C-alpha cells in the first residue's frame, strides 16, 4: 500500500428534505452568492426550496454557469462578489456549477491573475471564500472533493486545479432531486461515476486489498442500479444509491494508497473541448479502447475486475480480461452511450493528430499509472475510437 | 436509505515513516501532553521516533493509561494539563489511550463535574483541547472517529461518550508499528474490527446497497489477512491492510444510512467490566449467540453475509444463515478466540442475572436495530455463552 493522507472536511448532508437545513449551515449574517447553471433548478423546484430555506438572508443570484464551466463566465461572478461585497457562495447544481464555484471561491481572493490558477495549475492551500453546495445532478463527486475542471473559452483548454482550501464546507445531497433529471443526464452520471472508479482501480494488481474491494463494490452497485435509475429516476431507492455511488466514486477515498490512471479523462477532456461531447460519453468512447491498447499491462487487473464485478468464470487471464472489456462496452451501450467519436461529429479525421499535438505543446510525454501511455499510444487509442 | 450526515475532519496520515511528520502537524509553540499507556512504546521504538520528531517542543509525559482507560487516571492527566498550562495532547498508543485522550480533551475544558460527561453521556459539541494521535495498535477505529469508552473504576461502569469536538486533528497510522505487537493483540484487533463491521451490517436487508458492499469488503479483507497477520505482523502488506480495515470499520462511513445493532458491544462491555476479559474476546463470545437468539429477525442478512462474504452456496435462507454463523465462529477460533465465558472465569454463574439487573438499573428495556433484544433475550444470550 502506498503512503497516503486522507483529509476530507466536507459536511455531507444526505437525504430527503435536507435542503431545509441550509439555514443551519450558512452563517445567519452571510451575504450569499447563489450560483447556478441553466435554470433547471427553477423547473424542478430546487430554487424554491433553497430560497425558502434561506428566508431572511441577503442573496444575490448568478445563473448561467455552463456545462463545462467557462473561465470567462466565472470571472463575471467574481466581479459581482467584489462589487457587492458578498462573503459566502452557495452552488446549486451539478458538477459544473460546483466546479465553477470552486474556481470563483479561489479567484475572488487570488493575488495575481486568476487565469494562472488554471494555466499554471496552482494548488489552492488557503485564502478562499467559503462555499457550500446543493447537488442536483449526481456524477462528478465534486460535492465531496477539492478538485475542479474549468474550460478557458478563448483557448478551448479544459484544465483542472484544486487544493485543500476548495473543499465545500457542506454539501446537501437530496436524492429526490434526481427525479426530474432527463434520462440522458442520469445515464451520463452513472457512466461518469463508473469511469471515475475505473481510473482509480483498473491499473495493476497491488496489495491495497480493501481499496480494491470498495472500488468493486461501487462498480457492482452502479451496474445493479444504473439501467433502472435511468428509466425511473423518481424511485428514491435507486436515486439514493446512484447519488451515493457518485459521491463515493470521487471523494478521494478509493484513490488512497493505490496507483491511479486518469488517462481516459485526459484524452476525453480533449474530445469535450473540441466537439462539446458530454464528458461521460467521452469516457465511454475512450475507456474501452485504452484498455485494449494497454492490454498487456492492464490484463491482470482486467481479469480480477471481470471475475469479481462481472462474475466472469473464465480461468484464463487473457480471456477473462477480454470478456471484462466486452462486458464494460455492453454496459455502456445499455446505459445509452454511443462509443465512437463518429457518432457525435462528422469532422473527426484529424482528432488524434490534434490531441497529440496539444499534449506535445503541454510537454506531456506519457500518461497512466505506469506513465507508459506514450503519445503514439494516445494516437492509436483515439484512432480506434473513430 | 436513511438520511445521514457524514462529517469527519480527521487528517489521516497513513504509511511507513509518517511519524516524522509530527512537527508539521502540531503547532511549533504548542505545550504538549504526550499521553501513552503501559510503556510498550518504549520497547517498539515509537517513543523514540515521536520524541525525535518533536525535538524542540515543550513536552510533558503522562504514561499509565490503562487498557479500558479509567476515569480516575484520566482526571490525573487533566490536573497535569491545568497545572502546567499545556495546550495540545498527543495520544500515542491504541484505542484505549486515544479514547482516554478524548476524555481528557473534553474534561479539561468542561464546565461542571467531568464525570457527568460519562454518566449523563453529554455530547461534546465544542470547547475541547486539540489533540492528535499516533496509532500503535489497530483495532477500535478511535483514531478516525469521535467516540470514546471510559471505565469508572469506582462503579465498574464502562460508559461511552462522544461528539464532533472530540475528533483527533490528525492521526498517524504507520503499519510498521504492528510488527512488534503480541499475537494476542493482533488477534484481538482483527476480531474487534470484524465485529464493528457486523454491528453496522448484520441487521436486516435494506436498500443501502453500497454500504453493504463496503461492509462486506472490509469483512472479506479481514478474513483474507487476519490469520496471516497474527502469525507475521512484520509483513508490511498484511499490517497495512489490517490497520486500514480497522480504521474503516469504525470511522463512521459504513454506518451512514443504515440501521445498526451494537447489542453485542453493550453486552460485551459488561463482561469486560466484570471479568477484565479483553474487549474483542467478549465480542467473539457474545456475537454468534446473539445471532442465534435473534435468528428469525437476522436470518436474511445472515444468509446474504454467508453468500457474499463466505461464499456459502446454500440456497435455503435458514441453512445459509446457520452456515454463516458457523463460519463466523470458526473464524474467531482460527483468530485465537475462546468463545465461552467459562474459558475466562470460573465465577460466571450469575453473570446473566447481573447484567440484566445492570441494564434494568440504567432503564434499558431493549437493544438492537429493531429494539427487540429485550432483557429476557439478553439473559438467554449470556447464558448460552457460559
XYZ file of C-alpha atoms in Angstrom:
772
model
C 0.000 0.000 0.000
C 1.346 3.427 -0.900
C 1.634 6.069 1.800
C -1.302 8.473 1.800
C -3.045 11.315 3.570
C -6.827 11.335 3.792
C -8.367 14.659 4.722
C -11.923 15.488 3.771
C -13.706 18.018 5.986
C -16.896 18.275 3.895
C -20.050 18.004 5.964
C -22.130 15.790 3.682
C -25.843 16.104 4.438
C -27.639 13.327 2.608
C -31.300 12.518 2.232
C -34.837 13.589 1.644
C -35.759 17.090 2.765
C -32.236 18.066 3.782
C -32.302 21.321 1.769
C -34.362 22.768 4.634
C -31.219 22.568 6.791
C -29.482 25.309 4.786
C -30.140 27.968 7.379
C -28.276 25.938 9.997
C -25.319 25.507 7.633
C -24.781 29.076 6.377
C -23.986 31.840 8.896
C -27.060 33.975 9.525
C -25.364 37.231 8.603
C -23.770 35.902 5.405
C -24.196 37.781 2.136
C -24.693 34.927 -0.260
C -23.998 34.493 -3.971
C -26.489 31.875 -5.141
C -24.785 30.341 -8.179
C -26.483 28.012 -10.634
C -26.496 26.849 -14.212
C -29.043 26.885 -16.985
C -32.167 27.216 -14.943
C -33.281 23.615 -14.384
C -33.444 24.436 -10.679
C -36.460 26.622 -11.443
C -38.279 23.738 -13.138
C -37.560 21.067 -10.526
C -38.491 23.167 -7.504
C -34.990 23.257 -6.021
C -34.656 27.018 -6.448
C -37.884 27.471 -4.492
C -36.740 25.091 -1.757
C -33.399 26.863 -1.457
C -34.809 30.376 -1.317
C -37.440 29.304 1.180
C -34.766 27.743 3.389
C -32.754 30.971 3.136
C -35.571 33.371 4.002
C -34.061 36.444 5.601
C -30.633 36.056 4.008
C -29.063 38.673 1.729
C -28.942 36.769 -1.566
C -27.558 37.747 -4.966
C -28.306 35.334 -7.779
C -25.835 34.397 -10.505
C -27.107 31.989 -13.147
C -25.754 30.799 -16.451
C -22.755 28.713 -15.391
C -22.302 26.397 -18.358
C -21.850 22.646 -18.533
C -18.042 22.605 -18.673
C -17.951 25.948 -16.836
C -16.177 28.757 -18.613
C -13.431 30.820 -17.023
C -14.871 33.892 -18.715
C -18.310 33.384 -17.109
C -16.879 32.622 -13.687
C -14.837 35.825 -13.685
C -18.123 37.724 -14.060
C -19.272 36.134 -10.802
C -16.008 37.197 -9.204
C -16.797 40.779 -10.236
C -20.293 40.542 -8.712
C -18.898 39.244 -5.402
C -16.339 42.035 -5.219
C -18.801 44.717 -6.210
C -21.466 43.635 -3.724
C -19.014 42.579 -1.023
C -20.530 39.106 -0.707
C -18.921 36.608 1.652
C -20.443 33.154 1.025
C -21.197 31.202 -2.145
C -23.891 28.574 -2.498
C -23.561 26.369 -5.556
C -26.874 24.822 -6.606
C -26.488 22.371 -9.447
C -24.320 19.578 -10.740
C -20.591 19.135 -11.062
C -20.171 22.008 -13.481
C -21.753 24.553 -11.169
C -19.821 23.190 -8.192
C -16.527 23.134 -10.096
C -17.244 26.669 -11.251
C -17.901 27.831 -7.696
C -14.625 26.285 -6.557
C -12.878 28.473 -9.112
C -14.865 31.557 -8.056
C -14.018 30.830 -4.398
C -10.313 30.719 -5.198
C -10.245 33.502 -7.815
C -12.010 36.103 -5.698
C -9.184 36.091 -3.163
C -6.330 35.222 -5.511
C -3.379 37.589 -5.590
C -2.413 37.829 -9.231
C -4.221 36.898 -12.440
C -6.739 34.132 -11.672
C -6.151 32.558 -15.092
C -2.849 31.353 -13.613
C -4.806 29.094 -11.237
C -5.728 27.092 -14.333
C -2.837 27.575 -16.710
C -0.157 27.189 -14.040
C -2.305 24.705 -12.073
C -1.740 26.461 -8.762
C -2.587 24.381 -5.689
C -5.053 26.330 -3.546
C -3.864 25.947 0.045
C -5.702 28.794 1.760
C -7.414 32.159 1.330
C -10.662 31.200 -0.396
C -14.256 32.322 0.057
C -16.305 29.737 1.979
C -18.943 27.912 -0.018
C -21.457 25.114 0.232
C -23.349 23.124 -2.363
C -26.788 21.718 -3.082
C -26.272 18.865 -5.524
C -28.929 18.349 -8.178
C -27.091 16.125 -10.655
C -25.013 13.222 -9.322
C -21.977 12.432 -11.416
C -18.689 14.112 -10.704
C -18.229 13.759 -6.931
C -17.293 17.440 -6.881
C -19.626 17.916 -3.890
C -17.163 15.998 -1.708
C -13.754 16.690 -3.163
C -11.360 19.565 -3.658
C -10.822 19.300 -7.392
C -12.323 21.294 -10.245
C -12.183 21.417 -14.032
C -12.715 24.721 -15.849
C -12.642 25.495 -19.564
C -10.999 28.601 -20.964
C -13.211 29.611 -23.870
C -10.599 31.629 -25.679
C -8.052 28.810 -25.866
C -10.506 25.859 -25.783
C -8.483 24.377 -22.926
C -10.198 22.260 -20.273
C -7.913 22.481 -17.244
C -8.007 21.152 -13.708
C -6.950 22.678 -10.388
C -7.630 22.072 -6.706
C -6.321 22.113 -3.163
C -7.429 21.738 0.449
C -8.944 25.232 0.539
C -11.562 24.424 -2.105
C -13.455 21.705 -0.251
C -17.112 22.705 0.139
C -17.960 23.464 3.773
C -21.066 21.368 3.296
C -22.917 19.590 0.546
C -26.587 18.740 0.605
C -27.445 15.659 -1.462
C -31.177 15.043 -1.716
C -31.863 12.044 -3.973
C -35.356 13.413 -4.646
C -33.702 15.970 -6.955
C -32.787 13.108 -9.291
C -36.476 12.537 -10.136
C -36.679 15.379 -12.629
C -33.417 14.713 -14.450
C -33.504 13.907 -18.172
C -32.641 10.291 -18.864
C -29.503 11.353 -20.717
C -28.096 13.113 -17.670
C -28.732 10.137 -15.400
C -27.026 7.885 -17.944
C -24.094 10.279 -18.069
C -23.874 10.343 -14.273
C -23.735 6.567 -13.975
C -21.034 6.240 -16.635
C -19.072 9.162 -15.244
C -19.006 7.645 -11.749
C -18.238 4.209 -13.184
C -15.236 5.560 -15.070
C -14.044 7.521 -12.039
C -13.801 4.245 -10.194
C -12.101 2.530 -13.136
C -9.424 5.261 -13.296
C -8.512 4.518 -9.668
C -8.893 0.749 -9.867
C -8.114 -0.607 -13.317
C -4.331 -0.413 -13.143
C -2.335 -3.435 -11.991
C -2.609 -5.874 -9.082
C -1.305 -4.359 -5.841
C -1.535 -5.023 -2.135
C -4.167 -2.447 -1.166
C -6.811 -5.134 -0.809
C -9.562 -3.139 0.855
C -9.362 -0.294 -1.645
C -9.966 -2.826 -4.431
C -12.957 -4.260 -2.579
C -14.524 -0.824 -2.109
C -13.940 0.114 -5.750
C -15.518 -3.168 -6.839
C -18.456 -2.503 -4.520
C -19.147 0.854 -6.166
C -18.926 -0.703 -9.639
C -21.258 -3.557 -8.629
C -23.782 -1.108 -7.218
C -23.686 1.102 -10.325
C -24.226 -1.961 -12.514
C -27.091 -3.060 -10.264
C -28.954 0.247 -10.257
C -27.689 2.084 -13.362
C -30.097 0.891 -16.056
C -33.103 1.087 -13.698
C -32.411 4.569 -12.349
C -32.080 5.927 -15.895
C -35.577 4.572 -16.623
C -37.090 5.557 -13.302
C -35.187 8.388 -11.607
C -38.144 9.058 -9.290
C -37.523 5.754 -7.481
C -35.932 7.037 -4.279
C -34.107 3.805 -3.535
C -32.430 3.825 -6.934
C -31.755 7.549 -6.855
C -30.186 7.398 -3.385
C -27.829 4.591 -4.356
C -26.954 6.382 -7.594
C -26.204 9.614 -5.744
C -24.137 7.963 -3.034
C -22.135 5.935 -5.554
C -21.277 9.085 -7.499
C -20.030 10.811 -4.355
C -18.042 7.801 -3.146
C -16.518 7.288 -6.599
C -14.595 10.536 -6.397
C -14.433 11.821 -2.843
C -10.804 10.772 -2.575
C -11.293 7.604 -0.542
C -10.675 4.883 -3.119
C -7.571 6.536 -4.558
C -5.724 6.440 -1.234
C -2.756 4.108 -1.233
C -3.167 2.895 -4.823
C -1.808 3.756 -8.287
C -4.230 5.675 -10.500
C -4.516 6.090 -14.246
C -6.673 9.090 -15.340
C -5.574 8.869 -18.986
C -9.152 8.220 -20.122
C -10.085 11.567 -18.583
C -7.075 13.362 -20.062
C -7.967 12.221 -23.560
C -11.715 12.534 -23.018
C -11.396 16.160 -21.896
C -9.982 16.996 -25.315
C -12.989 15.490 -27.064
C -15.272 17.683 -24.987
C -13.147 20.745 -25.646
C -13.113 20.023 -29.393
C -16.641 18.787 -30.045
C -18.675 19.527 -26.885
C -19.333 15.800 -26.454
C -20.751 15.186 -22.968
C -17.955 14.371 -20.519
C -19.314 10.924 -19.616
C -19.728 9.993 -23.266
C -16.103 10.842 -23.999
C -15.122 8.438 -21.217
C -17.308 5.691 -22.682
C -15.624 6.266 -26.066
C -12.044 6.258 -24.820
C -12.015 3.901 -21.800
C -12.512 0.529 -23.517
C -10.060 1.366 -26.306
C -7.493 2.433 -23.753
C -7.893 -0.952 -22.020
C -7.402 -2.666 -25.382
C -4.254 -0.730 -26.273
C -2.825 -1.159 -22.762
C -3.972 -4.759 -22.595
C -0.604 -6.280 -21.723
C -0.063 -4.067 -18.678
C -3.683 -3.994 -17.508
C -4.828 -7.540 -18.244
C -4.309 -8.943 -14.736
C -6.448 -6.241 -13.185
C -8.956 -6.528 -16.021
C -9.304 -10.229 -15.221
C -9.792 -9.503 -11.484
C -12.393 -6.892 -12.413
C -14.153 -9.320 -14.723
C -14.280 -12.076 -12.144
C -15.267 -10.029 -9.119
C -17.517 -7.413 -10.688
C -18.983 -9.229 -13.720
C -18.821 -12.784 -12.380
C -16.706 -13.870 -15.344
C -15.967 -17.575 -14.813
C -13.103 -17.800 -17.324
C -9.885 -19.021 -15.664
C -7.501 -17.867 -18.413
C -6.269 -14.356 -17.644
C -6.281 -13.057 -21.229
C -9.737 -14.410 -21.968
C -11.180 -13.142 -18.693
C -9.673 -9.707 -19.352
C -11.116 -9.553 -22.875
C -14.509 -10.642 -21.585
C -14.339 -7.885 -18.969
C -13.758 -5.253 -21.648
C -16.706 -6.574 -23.651
C -18.953 -6.527 -20.563
C -17.935 -2.921 -19.968
C -18.790 -1.847 -23.520
C -22.114 -3.678 -23.291
C -22.872 -1.871 -20.047
C -22.062 1.500 -21.625
C -24.393 0.663 -24.516
C -27.148 -0.358 -22.079
C -26.542 2.996 -20.390
C -27.301 4.735 -23.685
C -23.751 5.648 -24.637
C -22.580 5.842 -28.223
C -18.975 4.725 -28.083
C -17.479 6.149 -31.276
C -16.392 9.706 -31.988
C -18.096 9.455 -35.394
C -21.442 9.051 -33.600
C -21.042 12.653 -32.431
C -19.239 14.526 -35.225
C -18.545 14.066 -38.915
C -15.386 16.138 -38.631
C -13.245 13.692 -36.670
C -10.466 12.634 -39.021
C -7.693 14.799 -37.584
C -8.722 14.340 -33.939
C -5.858 12.031 -32.976
C -3.190 14.250 -34.523
C -4.740 17.325 -32.954
C -4.838 15.799 -29.461
C -1.294 14.501 -29.719
C -0.115 17.923 -30.840
C -1.896 19.530 -27.892
C -0.285 17.110 -25.436
C 3.103 17.795 -27.019
C 2.574 21.531 -26.608
C 1.907 20.969 -22.919
C 5.092 18.974 -22.615
C 3.242 15.730 -21.824
C 5.249 12.695 -22.859
C 3.179 9.883 -21.379
C 0.100 9.208 -19.239
C -1.247 6.489 -16.967
C -0.319 4.636 -13.809
C 2.948 3.411 -15.320
C 3.487 6.513 -17.448
C 3.633 4.142 -20.385
C 0.746 5.589 -22.403
C 3.071 7.399 -24.758
C 1.760 9.783 -27.374
C 1.856 7.143 -30.095
C -0.415 5.017 -27.899
C -2.699 8.023 -27.377
C -2.883 8.344 -31.157
C -3.820 4.681 -31.526
C -6.464 4.895 -28.778
C -8.102 7.925 -30.390
C -7.958 6.422 -33.892
C -9.543 3.208 -32.605
C -12.324 5.430 -31.259
C -13.264 6.971 -34.620
C -31.511 4.613 2.619
C -31.852 6.525 5.860
C -30.974 10.211 5.934
C -27.488 10.856 7.281
C -24.752 13.409 7.859
C -21.156 12.445 7.238
C -18.583 14.753 8.765
C -15.091 13.542 9.551
C -12.368 16.182 9.597
C -9.553 13.905 10.814
C -6.378 14.264 8.782
C -5.366 10.620 8.500
C -1.670 10.249 7.712
C -1.045 6.640 6.743
C 2.129 4.771 5.947
C 5.715 3.969 6.666
C 7.783 6.706 8.265
C 4.883 9.107 8.731
C 5.656 9.719 12.425
C 8.398 12.066 11.214
C 5.641 14.411 10.003
C 4.570 15.221 13.579
C 6.339 18.571 13.605
C 4.296 19.710 10.601
C 1.058 18.629 12.304
C 1.461 20.150 15.792
C 1.883 23.940 16.126
C 5.516 24.820 16.813
C 4.754 26.713 20.004
C 2.438 24.082 21.463
C 2.981 22.803 25.015
C 2.274 19.127 24.533
C 0.999 16.412 26.863
C 2.422 13.168 25.471
C -0.043 10.531 26.682
C 0.540 6.816 26.486
C -0.268 3.505 28.120
C 1.791 0.779 29.692
C 5.117 1.546 28.145
C 5.174 -0.663 25.039
C 6.048 2.452 23.056
C 9.463 2.379 24.747
C 10.091 -1.184 23.613
C 8.939 -0.795 19.999
C 10.835 2.407 19.301
C 7.749 4.573 18.803
C 8.519 6.747 21.822
C 11.959 7.462 20.391
C 10.517 8.255 16.949
C 7.919 10.592 18.459
C 10.333 12.490 20.695
C 12.822 12.821 17.855
C 10.107 14.198 15.564
C 9.141 16.658 18.310
C 12.645 17.956 19.056
C 12.369 21.495 20.370
C 8.789 21.135 21.634
C 7.805 21.621 25.282
C 6.679 18.086 26.177
C 5.213 16.689 29.402
C 4.840 12.925 29.514
C 1.868 11.129 31.035
C 2.005 7.340 30.986
C -0.069 4.637 32.568
C -3.383 4.968 30.749
C -4.894 1.511 31.178
C -6.478 -0.849 28.692
C -10.108 0.172 29.272
C -8.949 3.616 30.395
C -10.001 4.656 33.860
C -11.763 7.918 34.617
C -9.701 8.217 37.762
C -6.405 8.018 35.848
C -7.537 10.407 33.136
C -8.505 13.037 35.699
C -4.890 12.999 36.874
C -3.858 13.966 33.358
C -6.410 16.766 33.447
C -4.712 18.048 36.598
C -1.292 17.954 34.932
C -2.566 19.914 31.918
C -4.119 22.574 34.130
C -1.118 22.826 36.395
C 1.407 23.104 33.548
C -0.880 25.114 31.266
C -0.460 22.698 28.372
C -2.417 23.282 25.173
C -2.098 20.198 22.940
C -2.385 16.475 23.631
C -0.679 13.757 21.634
C -2.054 10.260 22.213
C 0.477 7.556 21.391
C -0.976 4.074 21.643
C -4.046 2.036 20.827
C -7.742 2.651 21.215
C -7.594 2.865 24.989
C -5.031 5.656 25.010
C -6.874 7.505 22.242
C -10.260 7.080 23.943
C -8.665 8.278 27.171
C -7.236 11.358 25.473
C -10.646 12.178 24.016
C -11.971 12.257 27.555
C -9.043 14.362 28.765
C -9.576 16.769 25.855
C -13.217 17.237 26.829
C -12.796 17.145 30.606
C -10.065 19.776 30.780
C -12.408 22.425 29.384
C -15.683 21.059 30.764
C -17.764 23.365 32.881
C -19.097 21.193 35.684
C -18.073 17.788 37.003
C -16.417 15.834 34.148
C -17.892 12.564 35.457
C -21.175 13.836 34.024
C -19.695 13.532 30.510
C -19.820 9.774 31.095
C -22.719 9.247 33.441
C -25.024 11.714 31.694
C -23.480 10.893 28.286
C -23.052 14.548 27.335
C -22.483 15.174 23.639
C -19.286 17.209 23.239
C -20.054 19.886 20.651
C -17.246 22.358 21.263
C -14.672 23.683 23.734
C -12.122 20.872 23.813
C -8.343 20.827 23.830
C -6.906 19.951 20.389
C -5.229 16.582 20.116
C -3.660 14.243 17.619
C -2.809 10.565 17.729
C -0.080 8.141 16.774
C -1.743 4.756 16.462
C 0.276 1.729 17.572
C -2.444 -0.896 17.931
C -5.106 -1.155 15.210
C -8.494 -2.272 16.475
C -11.007 0.296 17.605
C -11.044 2.907 14.835
C -10.820 5.553 17.549
C -8.092 7.292 15.536
C -10.703 8.382 12.989
C -13.912 8.784 14.926
C -15.370 10.969 17.634
C -16.440 8.298 20.102
C -14.808 7.062 23.289
C -15.392 4.480 26.000
C -14.138 5.110 29.533
C -14.451 2.959 32.644
C -15.258 4.409 36.053
C -13.222 2.318 38.454
C -15.333 3.059 41.483
C -18.600 1.901 39.947
C -17.173 -0.611 37.434
C -19.150 1.095 34.705
C -17.836 1.149 31.137
C -19.520 4.129 29.518
C -19.365 5.801 26.121
C -19.492 9.441 25.076
C -18.554 11.489 22.028
C -19.314 14.433 19.788
C -17.907 16.464 16.897
C -15.407 18.280 19.124
C -13.511 15.093 20.021
C -12.301 14.141 16.568
C -8.496 13.956 16.516
C -6.985 16.783 14.461
C -4.748 14.198 12.883
C -3.893 10.537 13.261
C -0.672 8.964 12.128
C -1.054 5.277 11.232
C 2.250 3.586 10.479
C 1.709 -0.123 9.801
C 5.326 -0.785 10.773
C 4.242 -0.324 14.410
C 2.212 -3.533 14.087
C 5.420 -5.599 13.769
C 6.135 -5.643 17.499
C 2.611 -6.396 18.703
C 1.980 -9.586 20.666
C -0.024 -12.116 18.663
C -2.913 -11.831 21.098
C -3.299 -8.121 20.464
C -3.298 -8.576 16.690
C -5.931 -11.311 17.046
C -7.990 -9.007 19.214
C -7.678 -6.181 16.696
C -8.904 -8.307 13.803
C -11.905 -9.626 15.751
C -12.704 -6.196 17.141
C -12.766 -4.631 13.676
C -14.709 -7.598 12.296
C -17.392 -7.197 14.948
C -17.522 -3.433 14.438
C -18.500 -4.114 10.851
C -21.007 -6.786 11.874
C -22.734 -4.375 14.284
C -23.344 -1.992 11.375
C -24.147 -4.633 8.778
C -25.727 -7.715 10.272
C -29.226 -6.336 10.787
C -31.862 -6.840 8.095
C -31.966 -6.380 4.310
C -32.319 -2.719 3.346
C -31.815 -0.568 0.291
C -28.428 0.986 1.125
C -26.689 -1.239 -1.401
C -23.276 0.390 -1.471
C -22.928 0.448 2.308
C -23.484 -3.317 2.342
C -20.838 -3.798 -0.347
C -18.278 -1.758 1.575
C -19.020 -3.587 4.832
C -18.650 -6.910 3.024
C -15.382 -5.715 1.525
C -13.938 -4.968 4.967
C -15.061 -8.372 6.257
C -13.592 -10.149 3.227
C -10.286 -8.354 3.664
C -10.110 -9.142 7.401
C -10.806 -12.804 6.643
C -8.140 -12.747 3.934
C -5.381 -11.210 6.051
C -6.425 -11.886 9.664
C -4.864 -15.295 10.346
C -1.667 -14.379 8.481
C -1.086 -11.011 10.136
C -1.451 -12.600 13.574
C 1.361 -15.011 12.652
C 3.515 -12.463 10.876
C 2.774 -8.900 11.993
C 6.069 -7.693 10.486
C 4.717 -8.307 6.967
C 4.026 -4.739 5.900
C 1.422 -5.701 3.313
C -0.605 -7.621 5.883
C -0.104 -4.994 8.578
C -1.181 -2.147 6.289
C -4.382 -3.903 5.260
C -5.098 -4.828 8.887
C -4.593 -1.234 10.016
C -6.685 0.286 7.240
C -9.519 -2.217 7.790
C -9.640 -1.351 11.482
C -9.899 2.361 10.724
C -12.506 1.906 8.007
C -14.560 -0.425 10.204
C -15.369 2.339 12.636
C -14.666 5.746 11.130
C -18.380 6.356 10.668
C -18.616 5.661 6.957
C -20.343 2.280 6.845
C -22.975 3.216 9.431
C -24.312 6.084 7.316
C -27.822 5.499 6.033
C -28.259 2.041 7.588
C -29.741 0.523 10.766
C -27.160 -0.561 13.344
C -27.263 -3.078 16.164
C -24.453 -2.603 18.769
C -26.042 -5.027 21.274
C -23.004 -7.318 21.108
C -20.915 -4.387 22.331
C -23.413 -3.423 25.018
C -23.366 -6.912 26.493
C -19.664 -7.443 25.852
C -18.729 -4.262 27.709
C -20.267 -5.754 30.839
C -18.094 -8.859 30.575
C -15.011 -6.668 30.414
C -16.180 -4.566 33.345
C -16.929 -7.717 35.406
C -14.044 -10.022 34.499
C -11.498 -7.883 32.598
C -11.933 -10.119 29.552
C -10.311 -8.440 26.526
C -12.875 -6.361 24.643
C -12.517 -8.288 21.367
C -12.883 -11.608 23.153
C -16.162 -10.522 24.739
C -17.421 -9.753 21.231
C -16.378 -13.187 19.996
C -18.240 -14.745 22.936
C -21.459 -12.784 22.552
C -21.797 -12.108 18.799
C -22.568 -15.606 17.499
C -25.005 -16.356 20.333
C -26.765 -13.087 19.682
C -27.165 -14.088 16.017
C -28.600 -17.438 17.158
C -31.111 -15.915 19.562
C -32.120 -13.246 17.044
C -32.097 -15.753 14.213
C -35.611 -15.063 12.981
C -35.062 -11.341 12.538
C -31.471 -11.546 11.309
C -31.537 -14.635 9.126
C -31.993 -12.868 5.794
C -28.972 -10.682 6.371
C -27.056 -13.639 7.784
C -27.732 -15.503 4.553
C -26.562 -12.540 2.448
C -23.445 -12.303 4.604
C -22.803 -16.044 4.222
C -23.172 -15.983 0.471
C -21.246 -12.802 -0.287
C -18.537 -12.939 2.376
C -18.078 -16.680 2.972
C -19.108 -17.943 -0.478
C -21.832 -20.114 1.069
C -23.564 -21.862 -1.853
C -26.668 -22.939 0.082
C -29.850 -21.566 -1.499
C -32.122 -22.090 1.522
C -32.127 -18.952 3.663
C -32.202 -20.705 7.040
C -29.438 -23.111 6.137
C -27.269 -20.394 4.595
C -27.758 -18.259 7.709
C -26.802 -21.108 10.050
C -23.762 -21.893 7.946
C -22.762 -18.217 8.122
C -22.869 -18.300 11.939
C -20.732 -21.441 11.998
C -18.200 -19.878 9.609
C -18.002 -16.879 11.900
C -17.345 -18.992 14.992
C -14.715 -20.982 13.097
C -13.042 -17.735 12.068
C -12.998 -16.496 15.656
C -11.427 -19.784 16.744
C -8.808 -19.512 13.990
C -8.150 -15.999 15.293
C -7.357 -17.483 18.711
C -10.567 -16.533 20.466
C -12.081 -18.642 23.225
C -15.793 -18.175 22.798
C -17.203 -19.116 26.197
C -17.257 -17.061 29.381
C -16.178 -20.147 31.321
C -12.911 -20.122 29.351
C -12.039 -16.920 31.168
C -13.537 -17.181 34.673
C -14.830 -19.926 36.963
C -17.145 -17.480 38.656
C -19.655 -16.973 35.863
C -22.910 -18.456 37.058
C -24.685 -15.231 37.982
C -23.378 -13.225 35.019
C -26.645 -13.133 33.080
C -28.714 -12.040 36.090
C -26.116 -9.447 36.999
C -26.017 -7.933 33.503
C -29.801 -7.872 33.198
C -30.029 -6.153 36.597
C -27.474 -3.588 35.475
C -29.400 -2.869 32.264
C -32.610 -2.531 34.298
C -30.918 -0.046 36.605
C -29.969 2.041 33.582
C -33.553 1.938 32.373
C -32.682 -0.080 29.267
C -35.615 -2.159 28.084
C -34.306 -3.494 24.780
C -31.335 -3.310 22.430
C -30.572 -3.817 18.754
C -31.578 -2.436 15.376
C -35.232 -3.314 15.964
C -35.109 -2.714 19.709
C -36.332 -6.269 20.047
C -33.439 -7.668 22.080
C -35.395 -7.499 25.296
C -33.787 -8.260 28.637
C -35.041 -11.859 28.627
C -33.232 -12.301 25.318
C -30.100 -10.707 26.788
C -30.327 -13.274 29.611
C -30.578 -16.126 27.109
C -27.664 -14.807 25.024
C -25.412 -14.555 28.089
C -26.472 -17.959 29.448
C -25.761 -19.553 26.059
C -22.289 -18.009 26.351
C -21.368 -19.729 29.650
